[in-house]
Amino acid sequence: MKEYSELPLREKNIVLIGFMGVGKTTIGQLVAKKLYRDFIDVDQEIENRHHMSIPAIFEQMGEDYFRKVERELIVDLCTNKRLKVISLGGGAYLQEEVRNACLSHCIVFFLDLSWDCWKERLPLIVNNRPVLKNKTLEEIERLFLQRREAYSIHNSRLLTNDLDPETAANQIVESIKWTWEVYESNE
Ligand SMILES: Nc1ncnc2c1ncn2[C@@H]1O[C@H](COP(=O)(O)OP(=O)(O)O)[C@@H](O)[C@H]1O
Ligand SMILES: O=C(O)C1=C[C@@H](OP(=O)(O)O)[C@@H](O)[C@H](O)C1
Ligand SMILES: [Mg+2]
């Protein structure tokens, strides 16, 4: 059987990474629609399987449990699925096993946003992101900057400051189609 790591570029899953609230879920869904692909949001998948919300899983089962489930699900999706658009949760990519699986089998797209733009999003997400609970703005900024280091290992990046979700998704699709053409024009 053909190994998925040998998949043609056009068949590889597209994985969106980036900090909480940058728009991975919203934009991933649009990218999938535009490319006629299935969309998988890892957090939504975990919620569906547990019949529980992410905050409830954190509260009742603990973050370590969540990270294990998240890691196993992503490694499975990256290794055994193709032609999907997959949005990760913001903390998933900090796990080395997750990074390796994504980078070996998929096209990894980093959704970037400046801290100043991100701050405006905080009220929209603060109530259902347990990692942000009880943190000061300074602590969140430190986390935002720390995590950029992990996200810096990617195949492609889009700075989404001032881009609405539709425009951001169009730019991602354009960039991916361009990559397909350039790198696989002889296939
Ligand atoms: N490009 C964008 N411009 C403005 N608001 C956005 C954009 N992308 C997402 N949002 C909003 O930000 C919030 C977080 O988006 P979400 O897709 O859940 O991010 P993530 O999955 O990265 O945590 C939502 O309320 C969403 O409507
Ligand atoms: O960054 C994180 O540690 C988390 C991000 C969330 O996903 P989004 O990035 O989609 O908000 C979700 O997985 C969970 O609340 C933990
Ligand atoms: Mg999300």
Short mmCIF file of C-alpha atoms and ligand atoms in Angstrom, two decimals:
data_model
loop_
_atom_site.label_atom_id
_atom_site.label_comp_id
_atom_site.label_asym_id
_atom_site.label_seq_id
_atom_site.Cartn_x
_atom_site.Cartn_y
_atom_site.Cartn_z
CA MET A 1 0.00 0.00 0.00
CA LYS A 2 1.20 3.45 -0.81
CA GLU A 3 2.49 5.39 2.21
CA TYR A 4 0.58 8.63 2.72
CA SER A 5 3.86 10.53 3.08
CA GLU A 6 4.37 9.72 -0.63
CA LEU A 7 1.00 11.19 -1.52
CA PRO A 8 0.92 13.67 -4.37
CA LEU A 9 0.85 17.21 -3.01
CA ARG A 10 -2.71 17.69 -4.32
CA GLU A 11 -4.01 14.85 -2.16
CA LYS A 12 -2.36 15.85 1.08
CA ASN A 13 -4.49 17.13 3.94
CA ILE A 14 -4.25 20.85 4.57
CA VAL A 15 -3.70 21.60 8.26
CA LEU A 16 -4.32 25.02 9.82
CA ILE A 17 -2.30 25.99 12.89
CA GLY A 18 -2.01 29.16 14.99
CA PHE A 19 -2.93 30.72 18.32
CA MET A 20 -6.43 30.50 19.84
CA GLY A 21 -8.84 32.87 18.14
CA VAL A 22 -6.86 33.54 14.95
CA GLY A 23 -9.67 31.95 12.93
CA LYS A 24 -8.55 28.36 12.27
CA THR A 25 -12.06 26.97 12.69
CA THR A 26 -13.86 29.74 10.79
CA ILE A 27 -11.37 30.01 7.92
CA GLY A 28 -10.70 26.25 7.70
CA GLN A 29 -14.37 25.62 7.05
CA LEU A 30 -14.35 28.15 4.18
CA VAL A 31 -11.14 26.75 2.68
CA ALA A 32 -12.65 23.24 2.68
CA LYS A 33 -15.78 24.46 0.91
CA LYS A 34 -13.79 26.31 -1.74
CA LEU A 35 -11.63 23.23 -2.42
CA TYR A 36 -14.64 20.81 -2.32
CA ARG A 37 -13.04 18.96 0.59
CA ASP A 38 -14.34 17.61 3.89
CA PHE A 39 -13.57 19.80 6.89
CA ILE A 40 -12.43 18.40 10.22
CA ASP A 41 -12.10 20.62 13.28
CA VAL A 42 -10.16 18.63 15.86
CA ASP A 43 -11.86 20.31 18.84
CA GLN A 44 -15.34 19.73 17.38
CA GLU A 45 -14.43 16.10 16.68
CA ILE A 46 -13.29 15.63 20.30
CA GLU A 47 -16.47 17.31 21.57
CA ASN A 48 -18.65 15.08 19.38
CA ARG A 49 -16.90 11.92 20.51
CA HIS A 50 -17.21 12.84 24.20
CA HIS A 51 -20.62 14.52 24.03
CA MET A 52 -18.98 17.25 26.11
CA SER A 53 -17.68 20.77 25.44
CA ILE A 54 -13.92 21.46 25.52
CA PRO A 55 -14.23 23.49 28.77
CA ALA A 56 -16.13 20.57 30.37
CA ILE A 57 -13.46 18.08 29.23
CA PHE A 58 -10.74 20.31 30.73
CA GLU A 59 -12.68 20.67 33.97
CA GLN A 60 -13.78 17.07 34.45
CA MET A 61 -10.97 15.08 32.85
CA GLY A 62 -8.06 17.49 33.04
CA GLU A 63 -5.78 19.07 30.47
CA ASP A 64 -3.38 16.09 30.30
CA TYR A 65 -6.26 13.84 29.23
CA PHE A 66 -7.34 16.37 26.60
CA ARG A 67 -3.79 16.65 25.21
CA LYS A 68 -3.52 12.85 24.88
CA VAL A 69 -6.84 12.55 23.05
CA GLU A 70 -5.93 15.53 20.86
CA ARG A 71 -2.50 14.07 19.98
CA GLU A 72 -3.83 10.59 19.16
CA LEU A 73 -6.64 11.97 17.01
CA ILE A 74 -4.36 14.28 15.02
CA VAL A 75 -1.71 11.60 14.41
CA ASP A 76 -4.47 9.27 13.20
CA LEU A 77 -6.01 11.89 10.89
CA CYS A 78 -2.65 12.94 9.44
CA THR A 79 -1.57 9.36 8.81
CA ASN A 80 -4.78 7.76 7.62
CA LYS A 81 -6.79 10.47 5.89
CA ARG A 82 -6.23 12.44 2.72
CA LEU A 83 -7.90 15.31 0.88
CA LYS A 84 -9.17 16.89 4.12
CA VAL A 85 -8.89 20.38 5.54
CA ILE A 86 -8.07 20.00 9.25
CA SER A 87 -8.11 22.81 11.82
CA LEU A 88 -6.13 22.07 14.97
CA GLY A 89 -6.67 23.56 18.42
CA GLY A 90 -4.05 26.21 19.18
CA GLY A 91 -2.12 24.13 21.72
CA ALA A 92 -1.93 20.90 19.72
CA TYR A 93 1.06 21.86 17.62
CA LEU A 94 3.20 22.36 20.73
CA GLN A 95 3.37 18.57 21.03
CA GLU A 96 6.32 17.23 19.07
CA GLU A 97 4.46 14.13 17.89
CA VAL A 98 1.71 16.33 16.45
CA ARG A 99 4.21 18.60 14.66
CA ASN A 100 6.03 15.61 13.19
CA ALA A 101 2.83 13.95 11.95
CA CYS A 102 1.57 17.18 10.39
CA LEU A 103 4.84 18.07 8.73
CA SER A 104 5.45 14.54 7.42
CA HIS A 105 2.06 14.00 5.83
CA CYS A 106 0.26 17.30 5.32
CA ILE A 107 0.57 20.87 4.08
CA VAL A 108 0.83 23.00 7.23
CA PHE A 109 -0.58 26.53 7.00
CA PHE A 110 0.14 28.97 9.86
CA LEU A 111 -2.57 31.59 10.41
CA ASP A 112 -0.77 34.55 11.90
CA LEU A 113 -2.17 37.70 13.55
CA SER A 114 -0.39 40.58 15.27
CA TRP A 115 -0.78 40.86 19.04
CA ASP A 116 -2.60 44.21 18.64
CA CYS A 117 -5.20 42.68 16.31
CA TRP A 118 -5.47 39.55 18.45
CA LYS A 119 -6.25 41.58 21.60
CA GLU A 120 -9.45 42.81 19.92
CA ARG A 121 -10.63 39.19 19.59
CA LEU A 122 -10.20 38.35 23.27
CA PRO A 123 -13.82 39.16 24.32
CA LEU A 124 -15.11 36.82 21.58
CA ILE A 125 -13.24 33.78 22.86
CA VAL A 126 -12.32 34.24 26.51
CA ASN A 127 -15.33 32.38 27.91
CA ASN A 128 -14.78 29.08 26.14
CA ARG A 129 -10.99 28.79 26.08
CA PRO A 130 -9.99 27.20 29.41
CA VAL A 131 -6.30 28.01 28.79
CA LEU A 132 -7.13 31.74 28.96
CA LYS A 133 -9.12 31.45 32.18
CA ASN A 134 -7.74 33.48 35.10
CA LYS A 135 -4.82 34.85 33.06
CA THR A 136 -3.92 38.54 32.91
CA LEU A 137 -3.48 40.22 29.54
CA GLU A 138 0.29 40.27 30.17
CA GLU A 139 0.31 36.52 30.79
CA ILE A 140 -1.69 35.90 27.63
CA GLU A 141 0.73 38.05 25.63
CA ARG A 142 3.66 36.00 26.96
CA LEU A 143 1.90 32.79 25.91
CA PHE A 144 1.13 34.31 22.49
CA LEU A 145 4.81 35.15 21.96
CA GLN A 146 6.08 31.82 23.36
CA ARG A 147 3.86 29.77 21.07
CA ARG A 148 4.99 31.64 17.96
CA GLU A 149 8.21 29.63 18.19
CA ALA A 150 6.41 26.31 17.63
CA TYR A 151 4.17 27.78 14.91
CA SER A 152 7.24 29.08 13.06
CA ILE A 153 7.81 25.56 11.68
CA HIS A 154 5.27 25.41 8.84
CA ASN A 155 4.96 25.14 5.07
CA SER A 156 3.07 28.35 4.49
CA ARG A 157 1.92 31.41 6.46
CA LEU A 158 -0.77 34.04 6.09
CA LEU A 159 -0.87 37.23 8.14
CA THR A 160 -4.62 37.79 8.61
CA ASN A 161 -4.55 41.31 10.13
CA ASP A 162 -7.43 43.24 8.51
CA LEU A 163 -8.53 40.22 6.42
CA ASP A 164 -12.09 39.05 6.85
CA PRO A 165 -12.52 35.24 6.92
CA GLU A 166 -13.68 35.07 3.28
CA THR A 167 -10.66 37.03 2.01
CA ALA A 168 -8.26 35.03 4.18
CA ALA A 169 -9.73 31.76 2.85
CA ASN A 170 -9.45 32.98 -0.75
CA GLN A 171 -5.79 33.86 -0.21
CA ILE A 172 -5.05 30.45 1.30
CA VAL A 173 -6.77 28.67 -1.60
CA GLU A 174 -4.87 30.77 -4.12
CA SER A 175 -1.56 30.04 -2.41
CA ILE A 176 -2.28 26.29 -2.27
CA LYS A 177 -3.32 26.12 -5.94
CA TRP A 178 -0.17 28.00 -6.89
CA THR A 179 1.94 25.51 -4.89
CA TRP A 180 0.21 22.57 -6.60
CA GLU A 181 0.94 24.03 -10.02
CA VAL A 182 4.55 24.94 -9.36
CA TYR A 183 5.59 21.74 -7.60
CA GLU A 184 3.54 19.20 -9.49
CA SER A 185 3.21 20.64 -12.96
CA ASN A 186 4.91 17.55 -14.46
CA GLU A 187 2.74 14.91 -12.82
N1 LIG B 1 -10.51 36.96 9.91
C1 LIG B 1 -11.32 37.24 10.93
N2 LIG B 1 -11.69 38.51 11.15
C2 LIG B 1 -12.50 38.80 12.21
N3 LIG B 1 -12.98 37.90 13.09
C3 LIG B 1 -12.62 36.63 12.92
C4 LIG B 1 -11.78 36.22 11.84
N4 LIG B 1 -11.59 34.89 11.92
C5 LIG B 1 -12.29 34.49 13.00
N5 LIG B 1 -12.92 35.52 13.60
C6 LIG B 1 -13.74 35.46 14.82
O1 LIG B 1 -12.84 35.18 15.90
C7 LIG B 1 -13.41 34.23 16.79
C8 LIG B 1 -12.50 33.01 16.88
O2 LIG B 1 -12.52 32.34 15.63
P1 LIG B 1 -12.21 30.78 15.51
O3 LIG B 1 -12.41 30.42 14.09
O4 LIG B 1 -12.98 30.02 16.52
O5 LIG B 1 -10.65 30.75 15.87
P2 LIG B 1 -9.73 29.54 16.30
O6 LIG B 1 -10.34 28.29 15.76
O7 LIG B 1 -8.41 29.85 15.70
O8 LIG B 1 -9.71 29.57 17.79
C9 LIG B 1 -14.81 33.93 16.25
O9 LIG B 1 -15.73 34.73 16.94
C10 LIG B 1 -14.74 34.31 14.77
O10 LIG B 1 -15.97 34.73 14.28
O1 LIG B 2 -4.50 26.80 22.55
C1 LIG B 2 -4.99 25.92 23.30
O2 LIG B 2 -4.32 25.37 24.20
C2 LIG B 2 -6.39 25.51 23.05
C3 LIG B 2 -7.05 25.98 21.94
C4 LIG B 2 -8.45 25.68 21.64
O3 LIG B 2 -8.67 25.66 20.22
P1 LIG B 2 -8.65 26.98 19.27
O4 LIG B 2 -7.22 27.29 18.96
O5 LIG B 2 -9.43 26.57 18.09
O6 LIG B 2 -9.28 28.07 20.06
C5 LIG B 2 -8.85 24.34 22.25
O7 LIG B 2 -8.16 23.29 21.61
C6 LIG B 2 -8.53 24.32 23.71
O8 LIG B 2 -9.33 25.30 24.35
C7 LIG B 2 -7.04 24.56 24.01
MG MG B 3 -10.84 26.41 16.64
#
